[in-house]
Amino acid sequence: MINFADVQECGVFVSRLCAATLAFLGLLSQVCAGGPIVLRDVTKETGITFRHTDGSSGRRYIMETVTAGLAVFDYDNDGDIDIYFLNGGALKAAKLKIPPRNALYRNEGNWKFADVTEKAGAGDTGYGLGVAVGDYDNDGDSDIYLNNHGPNVLYRNNGDGTFTDVTKQAGVENGSYTGAGACFLDMDKDGDLDLYVSNYLEFSHDKHLTTTGDGFPVYVGPAFFPPVPDALYRNNGDGTFTDVSKGSGVADHPNWGMGMVCGDYDNDGDTDIYVLNDGAGNILFENDGTGKFKEAGLMAGIAYDIYGDAQGSMGVDCGDYDNDGLLDLYVTSYQGQLALLYRNLGNGMFDDMTRLTGAGAGTVSNVTWGTGFVDFDNDGDRDIFVACGHLQDNIELWDDRSTYFQHNILYMNTGDGKFVNVSEKSGDGLKVKLSSRGAGFDDLDNDGDIDVVILNSRREPTILRNDSPSKGHWIQVRLRGTKSNRDGVGARVKVVAGDLTLIDEVHSGRGYQSHYGMRLHFGLGNREKVDRIEVRWIGGGVDVFKDIAVDRLVTLTEDSSKVEPKSTEEIL
């Protein structure tokens, strides 16, 4: 006898099973089609012809291995993000017909870029290593600082699409060190941008050395050269700077500096400085609020890895990966070492969460460089991008654990404090295999998601367009200081949208000796309105902006209670 109740229950079960199967097949289809994050290689479409050189001649000078970073920023204030590539230069015995120079590409829209280097006057022929961008004279446009092997360069933006070299009159040449990262910051909260310059080492040709790996010539590491102190310059407010390295406490810690980032790690309202060192403990300079610093890296737990070992640290970014209102750190490193994720515990200390979160999976065999905390899929949490490439160009001859050309890595944030390596299913942009260095992240086509620019050693760059299929809502924030520095560098921004609270800061200089992201980007998932945005400016003022529409770029001005779009193009 048929029990119709059982049949009905069976039917419900089968229906649910079919629905679940279809849902699974839909998810599987999405993964096969490219996954939740898709980055496409559009380099050939852009018209960018820049090609990096390290000026090598076979003598294996150490600076060849660490060049170079890049900057993505809006140099002409037209609302589009432009690209500035650093280049190496001819080293001793190198024979180059045309002196290499840096290159500035103007964003023309529709993924086309025009080389405006000569017209802009920004084609420095020095040996480029690091770069930072900031409005040091508060005149409304972005200036460029280059940290070179040899004398550094400060380009003042003239506001008409051109730059002037004002290095000597500003007083920021910084000697003839082999440089590294650089950052603008307002260390003393006086409304103008000061300058931190990281120095890698003191190089001279008569002290140049090479070594061997299994009988093959290899580049030596930084420990073969004396470490040097970094430099800190206070902005005098009149177009000049004063070297305050000694009085600030910075000069007390000579080391082999590389990438760096400035941010308020302890939420006390001033900007601290985190400097990576290659093969030695990293340094955290804790700001007392007046521009005096004490070293706190060891006590904070971010000088070494979880085992107390120093890393060959390269690049760093800070961001709130777990949405707890605190800035966490991601640090890249050398082959045989994990890239590291440090979680901010909120008590002046960090915890190495790399293994527990999966944020370092696949990095041990690589040398990792540029990096960024970026919400690529606009779901409300930050993913991690890592640029990879060995510095030993003959590594395959004497070490079968690694290669010179390497794939870059993308970790997707699962929203529960974990990361998944999705590189293999996230588009052809992750299939490019070169030796990458600096990386920059911004919305190059103003469509509401973040794209990627990568500088590759000895090769053309890689430009990745974000084609992720499932996009959440978003908002981008640009700050305009009136009492604070013009770009709001160092300001803390909190975005509240329903049950989601996100924080970020404006940084000038970050990643691997690069600059990116002064327009803050917040993915919002399915939230259709921003309830409020709170801005805590350097100097102590707080502004609150309420009831803001999503999916647009807004400009927030200090001491103003309204959202100010600059033009109709900003409502995207």
XYZ file of C-alpha atoms in Angstrom:
572
model
C 0.000 0.000 0.000
C 1.368 3.425 -0.992
C 1.829 5.959 1.758
C 1.265 9.276 -0.005
C 2.771 11.188 2.915
C 6.029 9.330 2.376
C 5.891 10.024 -1.341
C 5.310 13.688 -0.664
C 8.231 13.800 1.778
C 10.424 11.972 -0.742
C 9.418 14.465 -3.394
C 10.400 17.363 -1.180
C 13.741 15.686 -0.507
C 14.389 15.088 -4.218
C 13.390 18.669 -4.997
C 15.793 20.012 -2.415
C 18.525 17.650 -3.612
C 18.058 18.859 -7.183
C 18.135 22.478 -6.062
C 21.310 21.884 -4.080
C 22.855 20.075 -7.024
C 21.981 22.901 -9.359
C 23.414 25.424 -6.921
C 26.606 23.393 -6.689
C 26.817 23.099 -10.469
C 26.286 26.842 -10.729
C 29.138 27.458 -8.295
C 31.277 24.913 -10.142
C 30.463 26.640 -13.423
C 31.516 29.986 -11.960
C 34.786 28.509 -10.732
C 35.472 26.906 -14.112
C 34.616 30.160 -15.861
C 37.107 32.083 -13.799
C 36.094 32.122 -10.150
C 34.825 34.926 -7.929
C 37.868 37.104 -8.794
C 39.035 37.434 -12.391
C 42.065 39.493 -13.455
C 42.704 39.758 -17.203
C 46.027 40.628 -18.826
C 45.331 43.704 -20.977
C 48.922 44.935 -21.296
C 48.956 44.812 -25.104
C 45.756 46.869 -25.318
C 47.116 49.780 -23.296
C 49.728 51.144 -25.687
C 52.342 51.040 -22.929
C 55.774 50.325 -24.422
C 57.903 50.805 -21.307
C 60.512 48.130 -20.709
C 62.512 47.940 -17.504
C 66.278 47.586 -17.426
C 68.473 46.951 -14.419
C 71.607 48.219 -16.176
C 73.364 44.903 -15.734
C 76.574 43.977 -17.515
C 77.273 40.573 -16.015
C 79.133 41.942 -13.012
C 76.183 41.289 -10.692
C 75.945 44.501 -8.710
C 73.514 44.146 -5.816
C 71.196 47.011 -6.837
C 70.289 45.080 -10.002
C 68.306 42.647 -7.883
C 66.115 45.175 -6.089
C 64.964 47.588 -8.801
C 62.212 48.828 -8.917
C 58.877 50.195 -7.699
C 56.151 52.181 -9.460
C 53.461 54.741 -8.694
C 49.810 54.924 -9.705
C 48.213 58.338 -9.096
C 46.331 61.145 -10.826
C 49.128 63.522 -11.775
C 46.960 65.930 -13.815
C 43.796 65.974 -11.659
C 41.534 64.799 -14.495
C 39.940 61.996 -12.480
C 41.891 59.165 -14.135
C 44.699 57.210 -12.513
C 48.012 57.513 -14.364
C 51.105 55.275 -14.130
C 54.721 56.153 -13.359
C 57.318 53.427 -13.928
C 60.774 53.541 -12.373
C 63.725 52.335 -14.403
C 67.268 51.296 -13.668
C 70.291 52.922 -15.235
C 73.573 51.979 -16.845
C 75.953 50.546 -14.263
C 79.714 50.240 -14.625
C 80.683 48.400 -17.826
C 77.107 48.381 -19.122
C 76.825 49.517 -22.751
C 73.423 51.041 -23.477
C 72.793 53.111 -26.604
C 69.968 55.114 -25.020
C 70.114 56.037 -21.313
C 67.187 54.361 -19.513
C 64.704 56.727 -17.908
C 61.558 56.602 -15.839
C 58.296 56.791 -17.774
C 55.022 58.612 -17.070
C 51.900 57.354 -18.832
C 48.755 59.468 -18.940
C 45.472 57.592 -18.694
C 43.459 58.486 -21.826
C 40.463 56.328 -20.881
C 39.238 53.073 -22.427
C 42.444 51.321 -21.358
C 44.685 53.496 -23.492
C 47.754 55.217 -22.039
C 49.977 57.859 -23.644
C 53.679 58.317 -22.890
C 53.959 61.925 -21.661
C 57.366 61.570 -20.012
C 59.193 64.094 -22.133
C 56.380 66.636 -22.106
C 55.964 66.302 -18.340
C 59.689 66.513 -17.633
C 59.584 63.520 -15.309
C 62.010 61.205 -17.107
C 64.696 60.899 -14.469
C 67.724 58.953 -15.735
C 68.987 58.086 -12.274
C 68.951 54.493 -11.065
C 65.393 54.137 -9.773
C 64.524 51.993 -6.766
C 61.661 53.499 -4.732
C 58.988 56.175 -5.147
C 56.409 58.051 -3.096
C 53.840 60.626 -4.186
C 52.432 63.456 -2.071
C 51.418 67.107 -2.216
C 54.351 68.365 -0.143
C 53.609 72.045 -0.870
C 49.815 71.779 -0.384
C 49.076 73.435 -3.727
C 46.536 70.863 -4.910
C 48.604 68.581 -7.117
C 50.779 65.522 -6.580
C 54.558 65.735 -6.370
C 56.985 62.818 -6.848
C 59.944 61.727 -4.720
C 62.408 59.201 -6.167
C 64.659 57.104 -3.949
C 67.556 56.128 -6.229
C 70.881 54.381 -6.208
C 72.758 57.638 -6.014
C 71.243 61.091 -5.511
C 67.489 61.187 -5.046
C 65.050 63.448 -6.874
C 62.047 65.557 -5.838
C 59.786 66.580 -8.714
C 57.410 69.441 -7.947
C 54.165 69.287 -9.901
C 53.613 72.628 -11.637
C 49.874 72.078 -12.015
C 49.984 72.277 -15.818
C 51.015 68.707 -16.597
C 54.735 69.350 -16.063
C 57.234 68.785 -13.260
C 60.313 70.676 -12.053
C 63.295 69.101 -10.313
C 63.536 70.989 -6.998
C 65.720 68.497 -5.136
C 68.588 70.799 -4.252
C 66.512 73.768 -3.190
C 64.301 71.478 -1.093
C 67.330 69.828 0.531
C 66.330 66.175 0.065
C 69.117 64.719 -2.148
C 69.986 62.276 0.638
C 73.595 61.622 -0.350
C 74.636 58.737 -2.608
C 73.248 55.678 -0.893
C 71.590 52.731 -2.562
C 68.004 53.591 -1.765
C 64.797 51.676 -1.148
C 61.286 52.728 -0.104
C 60.028 56.205 0.734
C 56.910 57.664 2.340
C 55.375 61.068 2.856
C 53.685 61.507 6.246
C 52.702 64.277 8.632
C 54.788 63.164 11.585
C 54.141 66.212 13.767
C 50.509 67.004 12.796
C 51.354 70.513 11.580
C 49.461 70.260 8.293
C 52.270 69.565 5.839
C 53.965 66.392 4.639
C 57.313 65.296 5.986
C 59.455 62.691 4.218
C 60.919 59.365 5.334
C 63.630 57.874 3.110
C 64.702 54.281 3.591
C 68.318 53.424 2.725
C 69.317 49.904 1.681
C 73.093 50.056 2.050
C 76.275 51.932 1.268
C 77.724 50.671 -1.998
C 81.056 51.378 -3.651
C 82.565 49.685 -6.686
C 85.829 48.953 -4.925
C 83.902 46.916 -2.335
C 81.788 45.047 -4.881
C 81.725 41.281 -4.339
C 80.217 38.209 -5.963
C 79.878 34.697 -4.665
C 78.901 31.313 -6.065
C 76.070 28.846 -5.723
C 77.132 25.286 -6.544
C 79.904 26.758 -8.654
C 77.753 29.316 -10.490
C 78.129 33.090 -9.999
C 75.367 34.632 -7.876
C 74.451 38.009 -6.431
C 75.531 38.600 -2.845
C 73.102 39.668 -0.131
C 73.090 42.977 1.755
C 75.120 41.661 4.690
C 78.234 41.987 2.516
C 77.833 45.779 2.725
C 77.605 48.077 5.749
C 74.093 49.077 6.857
C 73.221 52.761 7.015
C 70.616 54.797 8.904
C 67.450 55.911 7.166
C 66.669 59.605 6.791
C 63.762 61.691 8.048
C 63.102 65.184 6.691
C 60.791 67.692 8.373
C 58.812 69.933 6.047
C 59.541 73.581 6.872
C 56.399 74.790 5.117
C 58.302 77.000 2.676
C 59.307 74.438 0.063
C 62.350 73.245 2.003
C 63.041 70.362 4.389
C 65.303 69.918 7.399
C 67.088 66.641 8.124
C 65.870 65.557 11.581
C 67.099 61.961 11.403
C 69.203 62.274 14.538
C 66.875 64.322 16.691
C 63.866 62.149 15.868
C 65.559 58.899 16.874
C 65.536 57.425 13.370
C 69.320 57.606 12.873
C 69.905 55.430 15.952
C 68.950 52.281 14.010
C 71.155 51.665 10.945
C 69.997 48.668 8.935
C 69.330 47.318 5.435
C 66.041 49.074 4.708
C 63.638 48.048 1.955
C 59.869 48.539 1.636
C 57.930 50.481 4.223
C 54.525 51.858 5.163
C 53.362 54.594 7.529
C 50.169 54.144 9.525
C 48.593 54.524 12.938
C 49.024 50.971 14.186
C 48.090 51.779 17.806
C 45.081 54.040 17.086
C 46.449 56.956 19.089
C 45.940 59.587 16.405
C 49.475 59.931 15.045
C 51.389 58.200 12.272
C 53.916 55.472 13.034
C 56.514 54.067 10.620
C 57.135 50.400 9.807
C 60.351 49.732 7.893
C 61.372 46.340 6.530
C 64.998 45.240 6.691
C 66.572 42.662 4.416
C 67.916 39.838 6.562
C 67.547 41.628 9.896
C 64.781 42.495 12.325
C 62.171 44.899 10.990
C 61.694 48.264 12.693
C 58.514 49.831 14.033
C 59.015 53.485 14.878
C 56.305 54.458 17.364
C 55.463 58.164 17.143
C 55.025 60.130 20.363
C 52.808 62.615 18.491
C 55.485 65.263 17.999
C 57.694 63.528 15.442
C 59.945 61.777 17.956
C 60.153 58.008 17.592
C 61.113 54.983 19.641
C 61.719 51.515 18.218
C 58.926 49.090 19.159
C 59.141 46.331 16.549
C 60.444 43.630 18.855
C 57.903 44.329 21.592
C 55.076 44.520 19.037
C 55.983 41.118 17.598
C 56.663 42.287 14.040
C 60.456 42.403 13.977
C 60.719 38.655 13.328
C 58.530 35.727 12.339
C 56.728 33.425 14.771
C 59.950 31.473 15.387
C 61.997 34.571 16.119
C 63.833 34.454 12.795
C 64.720 37.495 10.707
C 63.351 37.464 7.167
C 64.632 38.775 3.862
C 61.747 41.216 4.045
C 60.837 43.040 0.825
C 57.419 44.752 0.655
C 54.609 45.558 3.084
C 51.041 46.790 3.129
C 48.708 47.518 6.008
C 44.949 47.007 6.035
C 42.150 45.616 8.170
C 41.746 42.087 6.784
C 39.392 40.871 9.547
C 37.269 44.043 9.894
C 37.979 44.540 13.587
C 38.956 48.195 13.239
C 42.719 47.648 13.455
C 45.438 47.851 10.804
C 47.070 44.502 10.127
C 50.306 43.940 8.158
C 51.331 41.709 5.274
C 55.071 41.318 4.644
C 56.752 39.659 1.643
C 60.114 37.924 1.834
C 62.834 35.751 0.293
C 62.844 32.171 -1.013
C 62.554 29.582 1.741
C 60.477 31.929 3.894
C 56.758 32.490 4.099
C 55.292 35.854 3.291
C 53.825 36.850 6.658
C 50.427 38.046 7.866
C 50.533 39.878 11.196
C 47.181 40.403 12.933
C 46.879 43.525 15.067
C 45.726 42.525 18.558
C 44.877 46.071 19.604
C 47.170 46.211 22.616
C 50.291 47.380 20.833
C 51.086 43.849 19.729
C 50.661 41.643 16.654
C 50.292 37.905 16.150
C 51.811 35.963 13.240
C 48.673 34.419 11.699
C 50.224 33.230 8.456
C 49.820 29.505 8.939
C 46.443 29.667 10.643
C 44.940 31.785 7.885
C 46.594 30.251 4.819
C 47.865 33.687 3.787
C 51.359 32.413 2.974
C 50.509 29.204 1.104
C 52.679 28.823 -1.977
C 55.220 31.525 -1.138
C 58.081 29.416 0.245
C 59.592 28.549 -3.130
C 59.203 32.133 -4.390
C 60.809 35.486 -3.760
C 57.893 37.803 -2.996
C 57.913 41.582 -3.532
C 55.000 43.941 -4.175
C 51.803 43.347 -2.240
C 48.454 44.886 -1.374
C 45.374 44.365 0.789
C 42.667 44.840 -1.872
C 38.957 43.958 -1.978
C 38.960 42.718 -5.579
C 35.428 41.262 -5.493
C 33.770 44.074 -3.506
C 32.369 41.655 -0.937
C 33.418 43.696 2.092
C 36.727 42.060 3.015
C 40.271 42.503 1.762
C 42.046 39.974 -0.401
C 45.843 39.827 -0.831
C 47.905 40.133 -4.007
C 51.583 39.130 -4.063
C 54.070 39.850 -6.867
C 56.724 37.146 -7.278
C 60.032 36.671 -9.095
C 63.501 35.520 -8.171
C 66.449 37.901 -7.993
C 69.002 35.266 -9.016
C 68.643 35.042 -12.796
C 70.398 31.646 -12.940
C 68.636 30.069 -9.969
C 67.538 27.020 -12.003
C 71.179 26.064 -12.594
C 71.999 25.547 -8.953
C 68.702 25.233 -7.039
C 65.827 23.128 -8.376
C 63.433 24.439 -5.714
C 62.712 27.690 -7.508
C 62.731 29.558 -10.829
C 63.637 33.058 -11.992
C 60.278 33.690 -13.672
C 57.355 33.058 -11.317
C 53.567 33.351 -11.292
C 52.099 36.027 -9.054
C 49.734 34.970 -6.269
C 46.181 35.982 -5.342
C 44.598 35.061 -2.012
C 40.830 35.440 -1.662
C 39.527 36.396 1.774
C 36.814 33.894 2.740
C 35.300 36.286 5.275
C 35.993 34.090 8.280
C 39.591 35.032 8.902
C 40.994 32.633 6.301
C 42.512 33.015 2.841
C 42.395 30.698 -0.172
C 44.952 30.742 -2.967
C 42.774 31.254 -6.077
C 45.579 32.132 -8.490
C 44.971 29.199 -10.834
C 41.302 30.025 -11.423
C 41.356 33.822 -11.408
C 41.992 34.671 -15.044
C 44.893 34.807 -17.470
C 46.406 37.721 -15.566
C 47.672 35.241 -12.982
C 49.192 33.031 -15.670
C 51.812 35.642 -16.603
C 55.204 34.312 -15.539
C 57.962 36.906 -15.193
C 60.217 38.266 -12.454
C 57.989 40.864 -10.824
C 58.957 43.602 -8.375
C 56.732 46.599 -7.546
C 52.932 46.427 -7.791
C 50.250 49.111 -7.629
C 46.478 48.869 -7.150
C 43.799 51.352 -8.201
C 40.661 51.702 -10.320
C 42.236 52.423 -13.705
C 38.951 52.504 -15.658
C 36.702 54.065 -12.987
C 34.258 51.154 -13.078
C 34.221 50.517 -9.345
C 36.728 47.706 -8.949
C 40.470 47.658 -8.389
C 42.932 46.843 -11.166
C 46.634 45.966 -10.949
C 49.890 47.327 -12.417
C 53.081 45.285 -12.022
C 56.670 46.265 -12.831
C 58.683 43.288 -14.064
C 62.468 43.270 -13.869
C 64.149 43.453 -17.305
C 60.825 43.182 -19.097
C 57.597 44.959 -20.000
C 55.076 45.624 -17.196
C 51.854 43.699 -16.662
C 48.509 45.520 -16.574
C 45.601 43.534 -15.120
C 41.952 44.544 -15.591
C 39.521 43.403 -12.908
C 36.786 41.453 -14.726
C 35.330 39.723 -11.689
C 31.859 38.448 -12.673
C 29.965 39.012 -9.443
C 30.465 42.551 -8.196
C 29.134 43.943 -4.952
C 28.418 47.580 -4.259
C 31.293 49.895 -3.416
C 32.283 53.419 -2.517
C 35.537 55.264 -3.131
C 36.662 58.135 -0.923
C 39.041 60.962 -1.713
C 39.966 63.375 1.061
C 40.644 67.102 0.868
C 42.347 68.559 3.895
C 42.036 72.236 4.781
C 43.808 72.365 8.144
C 45.431 68.981 7.535
C 47.663 68.201 4.585
C 45.820 68.595 1.283
C 45.442 64.865 0.450
C 44.540 63.790 3.977
C 47.593 61.534 4.248
C 47.404 59.724 7.575
C 43.679 60.325 8.070
C 41.601 57.395 9.341
C 38.339 56.716 7.480
C 35.519 54.558 8.865
C 32.668 53.457 6.602
C 29.478 52.078 8.177
C 26.921 50.363 5.943
C 24.328 48.414 7.905
C 26.067 45.532 9.654
C 29.395 46.230 7.933
C 32.069 48.515 9.371
C 35.290 49.101 7.444
C 38.353 51.235 8.153
C 41.294 52.439 6.108
C 43.898 55.190 6.047
C 45.405 57.346 3.318
C 49.000 56.293 2.706
C 51.767 57.843 0.627
C 54.293 55.156 -0.275
C 53.760 51.445 0.471
C 54.150 47.914 -0.889
C 57.497 47.167 -2.483
C 59.033 50.628 -2.828
C 55.884 51.807 -4.607
C 52.915 54.144 -4.272
C 49.202 53.476 -4.783
C 45.706 53.783 -3.374
C 45.244 57.399 -2.240
C 41.622 57.115 -3.345
C 40.340 54.732 -0.676
C 38.204 51.865 -1.985
C 35.609 50.026 0.121
C 33.711 46.976 -1.129
C 30.204 46.813 0.376
C 28.746 43.512 -0.810
C 24.945 43.681 -1.082
C 24.589 46.805 1.060
C 22.818 49.505 -0.930
C 23.556 52.536 1.221
C 26.352 53.928 3.354
C 24.921 55.079 6.674
C 27.883 57.230 7.580
C 31.546 57.915 6.919
C 33.705 59.164 9.764
C 37.014 60.869 8.993
C 39.598 61.385 11.732
C 42.082 63.859 10.330
C 45.717 64.091 11.374
C 45.585 66.849 13.951
C 42.542 65.539 15.790
C 39.506 66.854 13.947
C 36.640 64.474 13.142
C 34.004 64.895 10.415
C 30.910 62.729 9.979
C 29.096 62.385 6.628
C 25.704 60.617 6.575
C 23.372 58.826 4.161
C 25.625 58.447 1.157
C 24.669 56.693 -2.067
C 26.878 53.775 -3.133
C 28.755 52.972 -6.352
C 30.523 56.301 -6.717
C 33.645 58.231 -5.850
C 33.093 61.026 -3.351
C 35.330 63.826 -2.151
C 35.164 64.598 1.571
C 36.465 67.970 2.686
C 37.756 68.725 6.172
C 35.410 70.810 8.341
C 32.527 70.103 5.975
C 29.317 68.164 6.641
C 28.511 67.391 3.029
C 29.739 65.034 0.363
C 31.237 66.918 -2.554
C 31.537 65.138 -5.902
C 34.114 66.969 -7.985
C 32.264 66.389 -11.247
C 29.474 64.324 -12.754
C 32.041 61.743 -13.843
C 32.565 60.836 -10.199
C 29.032 59.502 -9.876
C 29.699 56.228 -11.651
